[in-house]
Structure formats: C-alpha cells, structure tokens
Short mmCIF file of C-alpha atoms and ligand atoms in Angstrom, two decimals:
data_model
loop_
_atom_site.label_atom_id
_atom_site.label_comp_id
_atom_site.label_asym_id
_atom_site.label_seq_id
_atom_site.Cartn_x
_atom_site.Cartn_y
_atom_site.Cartn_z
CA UNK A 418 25.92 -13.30 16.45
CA UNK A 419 25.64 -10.24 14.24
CA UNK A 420 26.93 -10.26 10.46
CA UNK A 421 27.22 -14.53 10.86
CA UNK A 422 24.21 -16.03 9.87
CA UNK A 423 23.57 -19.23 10.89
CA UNK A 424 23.80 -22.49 7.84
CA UNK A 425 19.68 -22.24 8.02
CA UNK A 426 20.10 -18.20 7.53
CA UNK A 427 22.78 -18.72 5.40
CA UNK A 428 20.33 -20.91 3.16
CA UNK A 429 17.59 -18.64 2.94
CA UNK A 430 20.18 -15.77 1.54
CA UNK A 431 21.82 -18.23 -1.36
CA UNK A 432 18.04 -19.04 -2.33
CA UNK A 433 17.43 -15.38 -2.16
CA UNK A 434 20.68 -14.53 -3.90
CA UNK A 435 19.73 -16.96 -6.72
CA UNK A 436 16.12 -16.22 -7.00
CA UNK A 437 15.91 -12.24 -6.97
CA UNK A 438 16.34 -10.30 -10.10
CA UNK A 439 19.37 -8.21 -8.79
CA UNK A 440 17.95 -5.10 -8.72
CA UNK A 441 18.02 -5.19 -4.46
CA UNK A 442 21.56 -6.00 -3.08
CA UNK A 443 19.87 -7.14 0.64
CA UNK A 444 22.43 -7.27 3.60
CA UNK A 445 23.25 -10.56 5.30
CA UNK A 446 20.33 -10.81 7.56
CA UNK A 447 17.02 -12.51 7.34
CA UNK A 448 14.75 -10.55 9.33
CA UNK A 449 11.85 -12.73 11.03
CA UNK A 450 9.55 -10.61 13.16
CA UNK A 451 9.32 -6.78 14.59
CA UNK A 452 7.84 -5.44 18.04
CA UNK A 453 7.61 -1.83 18.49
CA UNK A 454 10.82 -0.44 16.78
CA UNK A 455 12.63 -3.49 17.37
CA UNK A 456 13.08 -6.24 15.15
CA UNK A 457 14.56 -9.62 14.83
CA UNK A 458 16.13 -12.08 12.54
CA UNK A 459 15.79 -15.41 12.62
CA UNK A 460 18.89 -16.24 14.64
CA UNK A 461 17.65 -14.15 17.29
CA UNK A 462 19.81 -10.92 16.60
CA UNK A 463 18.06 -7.68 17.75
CA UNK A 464 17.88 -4.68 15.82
CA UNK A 465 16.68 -0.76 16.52
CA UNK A 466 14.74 0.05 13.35
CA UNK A 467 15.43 3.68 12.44
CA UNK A 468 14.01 3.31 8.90
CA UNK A 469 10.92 1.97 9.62
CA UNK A 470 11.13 -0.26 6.49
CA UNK A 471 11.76 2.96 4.28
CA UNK A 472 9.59 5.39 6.02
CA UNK A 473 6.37 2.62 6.33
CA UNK A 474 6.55 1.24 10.29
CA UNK A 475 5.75 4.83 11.16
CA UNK A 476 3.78 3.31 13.94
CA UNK A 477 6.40 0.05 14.63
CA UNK A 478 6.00 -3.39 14.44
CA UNK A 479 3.30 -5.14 15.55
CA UNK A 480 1.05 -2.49 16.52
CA UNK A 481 -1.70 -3.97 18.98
CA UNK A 482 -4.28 -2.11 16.97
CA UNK A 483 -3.30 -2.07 13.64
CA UNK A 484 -3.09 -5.88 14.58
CA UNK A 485 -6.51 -5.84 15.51
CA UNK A 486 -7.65 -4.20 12.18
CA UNK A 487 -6.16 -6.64 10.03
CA UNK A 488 -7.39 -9.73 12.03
CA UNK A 489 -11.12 -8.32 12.54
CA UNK A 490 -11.15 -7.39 8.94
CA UNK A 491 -9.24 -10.92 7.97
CA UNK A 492 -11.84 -12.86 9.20
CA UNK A 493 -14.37 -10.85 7.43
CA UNK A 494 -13.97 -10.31 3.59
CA UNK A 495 -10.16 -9.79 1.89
CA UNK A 496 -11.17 -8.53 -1.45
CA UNK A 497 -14.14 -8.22 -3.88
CA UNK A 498 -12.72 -5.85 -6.46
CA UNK A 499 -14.07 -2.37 -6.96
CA UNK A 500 -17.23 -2.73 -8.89
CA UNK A 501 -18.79 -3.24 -4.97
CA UNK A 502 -18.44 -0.78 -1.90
CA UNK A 503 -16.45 -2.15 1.41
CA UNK A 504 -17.15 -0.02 4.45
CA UNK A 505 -13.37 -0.34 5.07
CA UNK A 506 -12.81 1.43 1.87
CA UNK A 507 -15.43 3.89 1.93
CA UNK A 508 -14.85 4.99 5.17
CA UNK A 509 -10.95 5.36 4.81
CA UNK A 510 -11.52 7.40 1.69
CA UNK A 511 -14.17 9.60 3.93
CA UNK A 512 -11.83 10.42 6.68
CA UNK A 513 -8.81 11.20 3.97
CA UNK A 514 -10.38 13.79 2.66
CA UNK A 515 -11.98 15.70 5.89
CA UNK A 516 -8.07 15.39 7.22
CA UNK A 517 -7.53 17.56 4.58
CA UNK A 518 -8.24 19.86 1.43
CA UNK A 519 -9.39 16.64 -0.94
CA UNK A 520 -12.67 15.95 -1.95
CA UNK A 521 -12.36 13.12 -3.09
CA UNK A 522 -10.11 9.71 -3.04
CA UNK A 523 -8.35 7.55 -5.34
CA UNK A 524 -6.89 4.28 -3.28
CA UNK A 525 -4.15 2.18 -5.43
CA UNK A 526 -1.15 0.04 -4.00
CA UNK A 527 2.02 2.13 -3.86
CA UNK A 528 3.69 5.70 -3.74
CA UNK A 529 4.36 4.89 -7.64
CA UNK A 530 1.05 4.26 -9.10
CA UNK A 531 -0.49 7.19 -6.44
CA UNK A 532 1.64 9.59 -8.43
CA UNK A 533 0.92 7.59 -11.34
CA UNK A 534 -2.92 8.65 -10.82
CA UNK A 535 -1.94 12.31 -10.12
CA UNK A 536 0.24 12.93 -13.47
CA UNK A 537 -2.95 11.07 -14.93
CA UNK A 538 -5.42 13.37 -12.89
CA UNK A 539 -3.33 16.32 -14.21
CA UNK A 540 -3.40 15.64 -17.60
CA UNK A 541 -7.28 14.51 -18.07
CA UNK A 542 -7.42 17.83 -15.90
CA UNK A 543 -5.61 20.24 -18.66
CA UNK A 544 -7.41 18.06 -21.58
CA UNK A 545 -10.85 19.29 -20.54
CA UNK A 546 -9.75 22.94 -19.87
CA UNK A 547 -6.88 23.33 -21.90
CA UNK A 548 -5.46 23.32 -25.71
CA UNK A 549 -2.61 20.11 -26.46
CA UNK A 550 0.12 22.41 -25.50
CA UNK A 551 -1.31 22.90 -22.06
CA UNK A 552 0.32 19.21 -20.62
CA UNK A 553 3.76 19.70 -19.26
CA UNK A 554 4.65 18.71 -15.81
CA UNK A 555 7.01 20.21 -13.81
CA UNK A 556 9.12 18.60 -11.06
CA UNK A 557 12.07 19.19 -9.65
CA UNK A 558 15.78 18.31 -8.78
CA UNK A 559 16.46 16.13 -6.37
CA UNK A 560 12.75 14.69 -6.27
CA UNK A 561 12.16 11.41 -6.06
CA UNK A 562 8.27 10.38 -7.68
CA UNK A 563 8.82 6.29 -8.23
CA UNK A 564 9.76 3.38 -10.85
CA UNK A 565 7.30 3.13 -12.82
CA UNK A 566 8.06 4.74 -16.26
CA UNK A 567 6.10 7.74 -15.58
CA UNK A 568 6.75 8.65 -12.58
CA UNK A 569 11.00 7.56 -12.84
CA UNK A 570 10.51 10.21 -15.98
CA UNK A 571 8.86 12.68 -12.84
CA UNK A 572 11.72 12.04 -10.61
CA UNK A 573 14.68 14.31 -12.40
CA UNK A 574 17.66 12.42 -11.54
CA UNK A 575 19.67 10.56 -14.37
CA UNK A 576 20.96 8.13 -12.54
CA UNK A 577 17.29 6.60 -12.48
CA UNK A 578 16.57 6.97 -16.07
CA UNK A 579 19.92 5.60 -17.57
CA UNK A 580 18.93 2.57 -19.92
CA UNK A 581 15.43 3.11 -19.76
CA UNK A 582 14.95 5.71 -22.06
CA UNK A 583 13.05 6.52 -23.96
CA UNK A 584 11.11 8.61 -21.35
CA UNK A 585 7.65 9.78 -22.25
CA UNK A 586 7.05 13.56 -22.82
CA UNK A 587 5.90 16.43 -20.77
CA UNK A 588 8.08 17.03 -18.27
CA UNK A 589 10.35 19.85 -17.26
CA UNK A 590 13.04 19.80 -14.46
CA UNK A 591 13.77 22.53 -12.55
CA UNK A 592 15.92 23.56 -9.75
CA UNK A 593 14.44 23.09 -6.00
CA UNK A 594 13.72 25.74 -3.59
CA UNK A 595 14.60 28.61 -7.04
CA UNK A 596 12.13 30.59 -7.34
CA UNK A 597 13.44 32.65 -10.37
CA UNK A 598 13.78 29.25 -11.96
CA UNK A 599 10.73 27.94 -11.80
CA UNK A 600 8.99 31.27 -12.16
CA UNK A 601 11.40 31.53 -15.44
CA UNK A 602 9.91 28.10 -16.06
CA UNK A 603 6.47 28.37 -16.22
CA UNK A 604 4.45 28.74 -18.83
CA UNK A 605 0.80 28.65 -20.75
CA UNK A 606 2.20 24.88 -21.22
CA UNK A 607 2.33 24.07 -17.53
CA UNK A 608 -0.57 21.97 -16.77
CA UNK A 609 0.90 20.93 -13.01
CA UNK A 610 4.03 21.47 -10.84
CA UNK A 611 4.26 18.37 -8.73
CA UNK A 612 7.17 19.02 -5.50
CA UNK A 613 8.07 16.55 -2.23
CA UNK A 614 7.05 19.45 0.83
CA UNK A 615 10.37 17.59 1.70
CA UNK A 616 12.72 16.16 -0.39
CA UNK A 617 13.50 12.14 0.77
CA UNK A 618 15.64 9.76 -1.14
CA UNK A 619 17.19 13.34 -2.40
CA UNK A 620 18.70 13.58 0.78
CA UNK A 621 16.30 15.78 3.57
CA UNK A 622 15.40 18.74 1.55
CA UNK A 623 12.63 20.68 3.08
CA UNK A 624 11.20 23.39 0.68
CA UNK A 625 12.42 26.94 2.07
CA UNK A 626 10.23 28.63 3.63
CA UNK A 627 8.19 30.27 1.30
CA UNK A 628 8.80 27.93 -1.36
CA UNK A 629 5.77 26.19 -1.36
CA UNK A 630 3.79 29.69 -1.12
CA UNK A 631 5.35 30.90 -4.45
CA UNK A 632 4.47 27.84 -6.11
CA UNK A 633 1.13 28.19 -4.98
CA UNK A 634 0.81 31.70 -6.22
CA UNK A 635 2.95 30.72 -9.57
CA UNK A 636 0.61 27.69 -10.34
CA UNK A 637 -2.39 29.95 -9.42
CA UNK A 638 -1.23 32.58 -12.42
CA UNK A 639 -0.92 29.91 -14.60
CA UNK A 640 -4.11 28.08 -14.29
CA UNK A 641 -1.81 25.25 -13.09
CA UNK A 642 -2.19 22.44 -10.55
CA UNK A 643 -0.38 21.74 -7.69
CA UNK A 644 0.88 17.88 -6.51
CA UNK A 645 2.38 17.66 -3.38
CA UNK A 646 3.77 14.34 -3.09
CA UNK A 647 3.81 13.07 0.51
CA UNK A 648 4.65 9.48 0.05
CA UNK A 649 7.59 10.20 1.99
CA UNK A 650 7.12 12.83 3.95
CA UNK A 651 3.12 13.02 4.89
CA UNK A 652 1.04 11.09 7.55
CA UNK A 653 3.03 12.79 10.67
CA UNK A 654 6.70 12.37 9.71
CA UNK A 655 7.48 15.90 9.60
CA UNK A 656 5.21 16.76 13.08
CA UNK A 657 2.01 17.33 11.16
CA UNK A 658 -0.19 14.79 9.79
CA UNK A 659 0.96 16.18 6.71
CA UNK A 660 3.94 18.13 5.69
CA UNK A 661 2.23 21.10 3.27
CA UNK A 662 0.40 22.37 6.54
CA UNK A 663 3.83 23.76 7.61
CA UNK A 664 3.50 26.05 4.98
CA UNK A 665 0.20 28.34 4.50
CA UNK A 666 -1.12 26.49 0.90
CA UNK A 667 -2.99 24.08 0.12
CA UNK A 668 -2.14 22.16 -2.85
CA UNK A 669 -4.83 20.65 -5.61
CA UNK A 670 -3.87 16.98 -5.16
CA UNK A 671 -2.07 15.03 -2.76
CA UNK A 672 -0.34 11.51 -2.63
CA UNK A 673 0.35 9.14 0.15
CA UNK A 674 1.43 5.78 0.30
CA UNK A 675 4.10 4.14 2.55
CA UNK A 676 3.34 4.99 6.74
CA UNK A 677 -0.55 5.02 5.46
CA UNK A 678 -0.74 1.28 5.39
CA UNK A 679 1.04 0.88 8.74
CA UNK A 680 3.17 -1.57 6.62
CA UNK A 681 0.70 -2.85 4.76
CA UNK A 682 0.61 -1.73 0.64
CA UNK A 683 -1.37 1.18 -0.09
CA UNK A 684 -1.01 4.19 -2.19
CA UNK A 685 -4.15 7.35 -2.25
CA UNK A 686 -4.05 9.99 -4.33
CA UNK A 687 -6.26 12.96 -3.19
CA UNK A 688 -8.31 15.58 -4.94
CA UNK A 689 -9.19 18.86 -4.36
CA UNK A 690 -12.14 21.01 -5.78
CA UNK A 691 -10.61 22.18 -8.61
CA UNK A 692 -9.66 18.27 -9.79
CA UNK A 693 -11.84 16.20 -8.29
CA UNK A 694 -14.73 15.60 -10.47
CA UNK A 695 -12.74 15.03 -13.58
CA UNK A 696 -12.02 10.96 -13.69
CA UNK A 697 -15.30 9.49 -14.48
CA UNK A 698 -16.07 5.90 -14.60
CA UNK A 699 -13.67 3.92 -16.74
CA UNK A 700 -10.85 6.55 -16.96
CA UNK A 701 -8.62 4.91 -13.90
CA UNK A 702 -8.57 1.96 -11.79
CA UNK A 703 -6.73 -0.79 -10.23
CA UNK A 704 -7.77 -4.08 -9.28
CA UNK A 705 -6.21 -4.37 -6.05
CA UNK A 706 -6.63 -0.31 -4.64
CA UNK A 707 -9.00 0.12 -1.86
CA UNK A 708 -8.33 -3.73 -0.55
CA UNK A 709 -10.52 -3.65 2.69
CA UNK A 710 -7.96 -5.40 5.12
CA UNK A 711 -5.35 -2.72 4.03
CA UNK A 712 -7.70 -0.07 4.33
CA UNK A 713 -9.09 -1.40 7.98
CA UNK A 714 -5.37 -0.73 8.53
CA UNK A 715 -5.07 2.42 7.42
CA UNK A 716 -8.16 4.04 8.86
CA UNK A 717 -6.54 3.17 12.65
CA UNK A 718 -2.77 4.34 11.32
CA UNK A 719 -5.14 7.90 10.46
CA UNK A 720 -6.47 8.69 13.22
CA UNK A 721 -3.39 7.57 15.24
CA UNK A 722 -1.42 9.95 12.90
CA UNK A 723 -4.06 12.79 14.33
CA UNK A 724 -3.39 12.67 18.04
CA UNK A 725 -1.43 15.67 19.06
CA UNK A 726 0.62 14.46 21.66
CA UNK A 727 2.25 11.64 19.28
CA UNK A 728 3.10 14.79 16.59
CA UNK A 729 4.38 17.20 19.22
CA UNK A 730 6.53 14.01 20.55
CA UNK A 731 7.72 14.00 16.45
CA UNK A 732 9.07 17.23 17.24
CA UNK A 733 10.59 16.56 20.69
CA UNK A 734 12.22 13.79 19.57
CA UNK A 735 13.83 15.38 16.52
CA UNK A 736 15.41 18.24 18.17
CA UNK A 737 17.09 15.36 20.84
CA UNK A 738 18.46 13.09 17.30
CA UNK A 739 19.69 16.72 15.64
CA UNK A 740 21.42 17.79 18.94
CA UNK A 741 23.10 14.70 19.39
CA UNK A 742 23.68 14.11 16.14
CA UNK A 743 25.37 17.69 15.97
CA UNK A 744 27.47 17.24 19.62
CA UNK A 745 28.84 13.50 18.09
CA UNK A 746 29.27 15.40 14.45
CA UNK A 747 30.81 18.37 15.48
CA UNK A 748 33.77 16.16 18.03
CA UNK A 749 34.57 14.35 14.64
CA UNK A 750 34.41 17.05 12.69
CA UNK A 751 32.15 14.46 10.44
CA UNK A 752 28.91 16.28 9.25
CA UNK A 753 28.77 18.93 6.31
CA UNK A 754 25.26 19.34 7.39
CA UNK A 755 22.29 17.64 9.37
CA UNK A 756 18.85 18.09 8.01
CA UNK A 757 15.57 17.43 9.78
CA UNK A 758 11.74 17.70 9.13
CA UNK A 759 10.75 16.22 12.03
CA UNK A 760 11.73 12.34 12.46
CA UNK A 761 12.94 12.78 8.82
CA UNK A 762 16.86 13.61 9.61
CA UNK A 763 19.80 12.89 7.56
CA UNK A 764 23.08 13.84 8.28
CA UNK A 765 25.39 14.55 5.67
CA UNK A 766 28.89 13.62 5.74
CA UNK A 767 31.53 15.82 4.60
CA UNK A 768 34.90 15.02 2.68
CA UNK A 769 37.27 12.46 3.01
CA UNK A 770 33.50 10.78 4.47
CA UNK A 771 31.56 11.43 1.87
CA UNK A 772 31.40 8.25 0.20
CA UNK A 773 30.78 6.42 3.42
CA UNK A 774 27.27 6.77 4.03
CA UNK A 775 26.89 3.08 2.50
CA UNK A 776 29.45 1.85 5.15
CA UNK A 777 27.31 3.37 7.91
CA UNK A 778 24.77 1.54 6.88
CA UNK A 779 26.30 -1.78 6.38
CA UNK A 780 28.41 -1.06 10.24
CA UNK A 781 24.62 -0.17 11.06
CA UNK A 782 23.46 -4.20 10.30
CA UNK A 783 26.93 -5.39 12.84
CA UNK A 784 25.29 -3.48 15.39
CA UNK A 785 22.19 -4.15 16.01
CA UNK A 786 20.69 -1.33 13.89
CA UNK A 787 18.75 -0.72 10.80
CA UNK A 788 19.58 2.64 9.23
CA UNK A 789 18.95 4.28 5.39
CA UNK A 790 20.75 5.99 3.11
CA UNK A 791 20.08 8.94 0.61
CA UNK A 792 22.92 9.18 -1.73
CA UNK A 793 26.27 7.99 -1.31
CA UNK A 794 26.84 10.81 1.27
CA UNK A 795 23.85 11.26 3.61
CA UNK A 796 22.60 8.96 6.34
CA UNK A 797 18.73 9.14 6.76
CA UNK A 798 17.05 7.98 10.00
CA UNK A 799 13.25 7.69 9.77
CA UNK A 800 12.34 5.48 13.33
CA UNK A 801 9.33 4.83 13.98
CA UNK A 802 7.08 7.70 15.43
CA UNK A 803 6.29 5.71 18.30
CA UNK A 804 10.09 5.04 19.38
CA UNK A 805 10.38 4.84 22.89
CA UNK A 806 13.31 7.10 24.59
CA UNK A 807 15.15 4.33 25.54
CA UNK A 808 14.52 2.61 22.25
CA UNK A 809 15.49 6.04 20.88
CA UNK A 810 19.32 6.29 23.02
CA UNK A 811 20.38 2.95 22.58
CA UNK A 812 19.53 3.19 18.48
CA UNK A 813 21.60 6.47 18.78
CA UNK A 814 24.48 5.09 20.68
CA UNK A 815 24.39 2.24 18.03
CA UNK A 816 24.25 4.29 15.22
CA UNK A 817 27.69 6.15 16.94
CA UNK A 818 29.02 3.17 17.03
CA UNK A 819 28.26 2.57 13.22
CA UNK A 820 30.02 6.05 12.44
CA UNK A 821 33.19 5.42 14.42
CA UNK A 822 33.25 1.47 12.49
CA UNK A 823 32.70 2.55 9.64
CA UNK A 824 34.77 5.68 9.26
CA UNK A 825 37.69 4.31 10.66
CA UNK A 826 38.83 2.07 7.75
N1 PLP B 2246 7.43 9.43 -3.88
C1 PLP B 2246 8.28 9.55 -2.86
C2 PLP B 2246 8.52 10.91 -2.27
C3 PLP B 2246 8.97 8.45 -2.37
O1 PLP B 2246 9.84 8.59 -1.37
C4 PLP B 2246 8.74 7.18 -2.96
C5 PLP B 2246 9.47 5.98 -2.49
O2 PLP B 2246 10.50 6.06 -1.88
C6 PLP B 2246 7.81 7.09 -4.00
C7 PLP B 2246 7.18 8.23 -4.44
C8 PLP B 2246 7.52 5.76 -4.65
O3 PLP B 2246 6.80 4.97 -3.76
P1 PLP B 2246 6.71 3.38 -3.99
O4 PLP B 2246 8.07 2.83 -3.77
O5 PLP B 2246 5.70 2.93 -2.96
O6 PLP B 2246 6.22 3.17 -5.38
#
C-alpha cells in the first residue's frame, strides 16, 4: 500500500536514515526497478515518473536499446582510463560535436564538473588572450550551475552558498532576461557570460525571446564567451535536441550532463572554434570521463534525441500538460503562473498555496506519482520524453489528485 512500507522496506529506510549524511531528506519509498515511465518499489507500489530522476530518464526506464548498449559494451571493456582511445568514447565525442556548433569534446561525470570544465575553459581562454583583469564570469539570478565550489559560487542564489563561504572570485550576478543590466554589467573584465537557455531548479524560466540574441551580440562586443548550460534543459527537453537552437545564436561552449547518459553518469562540455584548441595536454582531466559503457549509452540516447517525430511529440505533449494544467488551475483558482519549454513545465502556485509545492510532492509519493519541485512554490514535471498518452493522463489525473490532497489541509 502507498506511504506504508513494508518491515523489509521499512529496514532499508532506518539503514538509509542512519547511513546518509543528511544532506537528502528521501521520501518513504524504496524504489526497486523502472519500465518505461513507470516505476516500482519494492513492495510492489506503482508509480508515474514525471521527473525522470531529475530530468535524466528522458528516454524511461529500461530502454530496450540503451539496455542493449550497456550490456554489449559490459561484456566488452568497462574502463581503461584516458591515456588510451575507446571507440565508445571517440565516437560519442564525434557525433556531439556535428549535432552542434562544438569542435571539440570534453566528457567528465556530472552537470557540476561539465560546468566545472567550462568556467576552467573560460578562464585558460581569457589567460592566453587577455590581461589578469580580463577573468570575471557572469551568471545570472535564478541559475542553477552545481555543488561543487565553483560552480555553487556560478549559481547566484544565497541560499546555496550560506556556510560555505568563502566563495572564490570572479563572478558577477546579474538579473535574468535584463538586458540593461547585463549590458550595464559588462565590461573589459568579462571573460564569459554563462546562462541556462531555460532556467530549471529556478523554477521554468525560459530566456525571453531575444535574450539570448543580446547576449550573443553583448559577449561578441566584449571579446567575451558564451556558456550555455544545458544540463537541464538540452538533449530534447525543450522540443529541440538542444534548447539555444530556439533562439538564432550559437553560443562558444556548451554543457550537458543528466538525459545524456540515459541515466547513466555523464557530464560533456563542448567547444566551439573560438575555445576549442586552448586545453592542451595536462591542463584538465578526470579519471572516470569518457567511461565507454556510459558513453555506448549515450551515443544511442543521441541519436534517439535526433528523431523528429519524438521532438515534435515534446511539443504535442506539452501544450496537452499546460492546457490541462491551466483548465484544473484556473477551477481552483490555484496557479499564479504555468511555465513550459517543452516537457519542462512548472506550475506555480499562488498565495495562501504558495508554500505547498513540497506537499504536492510528498501527496505526489501517496499516489502513485513521482513529481519535482523548484522552490517552495513551483511544481516541476519533467516525464520522460517517451511517456505514453495513457501513461501521460493517468500521471495527470494523479498529479490532480496530489493538488486537491495536498491543498486541502
Ligand atoms: N546545471 C543545471 C542547469 C542543473 O540543473 C544541474 C543539476 O540540477 C547542474 C548544472 C548540476 O548537475 P549535477 O547535479 O549533475 O552536478
């Protein structure tokens, strides 16, 4: 039964509970196997995933093919370090960069240490071209860039830097989707502006359009690079394989990480012309990037993410969530706002709600359905791209269900 775990459950959560630093607070449920954008826990309770772990599953569970990959590549060779070439590897970091503007490929392990490379890139960048002024990085509010201490320094939210200071140097906030601000901003110090196409854990912030355009133009006039970070947002979430092609730029580095490894770790950070020769042997690494069972993974998730039918379905499918979401919002009079890029939709709930998007969540878990947050007021759905329409209905009607719970204590 939902929200009871069994005494063998049960056991498995006090171990956890003991065990964990308690930095995660994990709900009730010890999940035990996924198919398509269903999963289970180990007392047999089904669940419609709309988070897709946090935007990873982008293809669901169990994937026949991805499957295949791993297995094929499983029984072959798991890891020899990067001092030797894997076709896996080579090949992934081949078709990476003629899906896009890169050149050239840097594979690590997470969204963190892919931006990690890119504020790295950026500054190795402005040390060859540039005087010591010429380092500062600008990102912007709301953003989310990772954990590590870089990149939680990148991500211009206090909440995430309180009792970790002190921050390194070299970055500047600024105000999303402003362009006086960040044109006011920018300076002969700027050596990149890095910006999420779509804001994420900020709570579904697409860049206006135009945004992305002026930043272009801005970083252009400064001899500045542009980062987009896609972690979140990129390999088909939005519609497109990745979310900058909305606009009409192209950006001087890219990162991806999360739905790239259809589950599995990966992080890439991607190079353009202008950036791409500049780490030279020694300068970066990581002993795990490029693992040749995660990128036999990835290389199927890619040109999965390519197929037009599954990205026009993106878009199909977000315009049914949104006008539901609206008809059930607008009845309750529950939603300041719903926000979608794609199957990237949160809905925002407005006052005496607004604290309840946790609640959702936790009703969410009662009802047979996995749902995120973003924020204390915004629920974020992120199912998997490959949802069926049922699939799709009956993880709506749940997640109706989880509003009417939760919002009626
Ligand atoms: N950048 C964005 C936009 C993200 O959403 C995230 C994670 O949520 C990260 C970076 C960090 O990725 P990871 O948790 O894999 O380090």
């Amino acid at each position: 039964m939902y929200g009871s775990p069994t005494p063998e459950s049960q056991a498995v959560i006090d171990a956890g509970k003991q065990a964990f630093l308690q930095n995660y607070a994990p709900a009730p449920v010890v999940l035990d196997r996924g198919e398509g954008a269903r999963v289970y826990d180990k007392d047999g309770n089904e669940y419609i995933d709309f988070g897709a772990g946090i935007s990873v599953s982008s293809l669901g569970h169990q994937h026949p093919d991805l499957v295949a990959a791993a297995i094929d590549q499983l029984h072959k060779l798991w890891h020899v370090s990067n001092l030797y070439w894997t076709e896996p590897t080579a090949k992934l970091c081949e078709e990476l960069a003629a899906s896009c503007f890169a050149e050239r490929v840097f594979l690590c392990n997470s969204g963190a240490e892919a931006n990690e490379a890119a504020i790295k890139l950026a500054r190795k960048w402005a040390s060859a071209t540039r005087d010591a002024e010429h380092r500062e990085i600008i990102t912007f509010e709301g953003g989310f860039h990772g954990r590590t201490i870089a990149t939680v320094t990148a991500t211009a939210q206090p909440k995430y830097h309180e009792g970790f200071e002190p921050l390194p140097g070299g970055f500047t906030y600024c105000r999303f989707n402003d362009r006086a601000a960040i044109e006011a901003a920018m300076s002969e110090r700027t050596a990149a502006v890095m910006v999420e196409p779509v804001q994420g854990e900020g709570g579904i912030h697409p860049a206006e359009p135009g945004f992305l355009e002026h930043l272009r133009k801005l970083c252009d006039r400064h001899d500045a690079l542009l980062i987009a970070d896609e972690i979140q947002c990129g390999m088909g979430r939005t519609g497109k394989l990745y979310a900058y092609q909305w606009s009409d730029i192209e950006p001087d580095i890219m990162t991806l990480a999360k739905a790239l490894g259809g589950g599995l770790p990966i992080g890439a950070m991607l190079a353009g012309p202008k950036v791409a020769g500049c780490l030279q042997p020694g300068s970066h690494g990581s002993t795990f990037g490029g693992n040749p069972v995660v990128c036999a993974v990835a290389r199927v998730v890619l040109q999965k993410m390519q197929d037009r039918a599954l990205m026009q379905r993106v878009q199909t499918l977000s315009e049914r969530v949104v006008t539901r979401l609206k008809k059930f919002g607008e009845e309750r009079q529950l939603f300041a706002d719903v926000r979608a890029s794609g199957l990237l939709v949160g809905a925002q709930l407005r006052a005496p709600f607004a604290d309840k998007a946790g609640a959702v969540m936790s009703a969410g878990v009662d009802n047979g359905l996995l749902v995120l947050v973003a924020g204390s007021d915004v629920v974020r759905m992120l199912p998997p791209l490959t949802i069926s329409d049922e699939e799709l209905n009956d993880g709506m009607d749940r997640l109706e269900a989880s509003f009417e719970t939760a919002l009626a204590d």
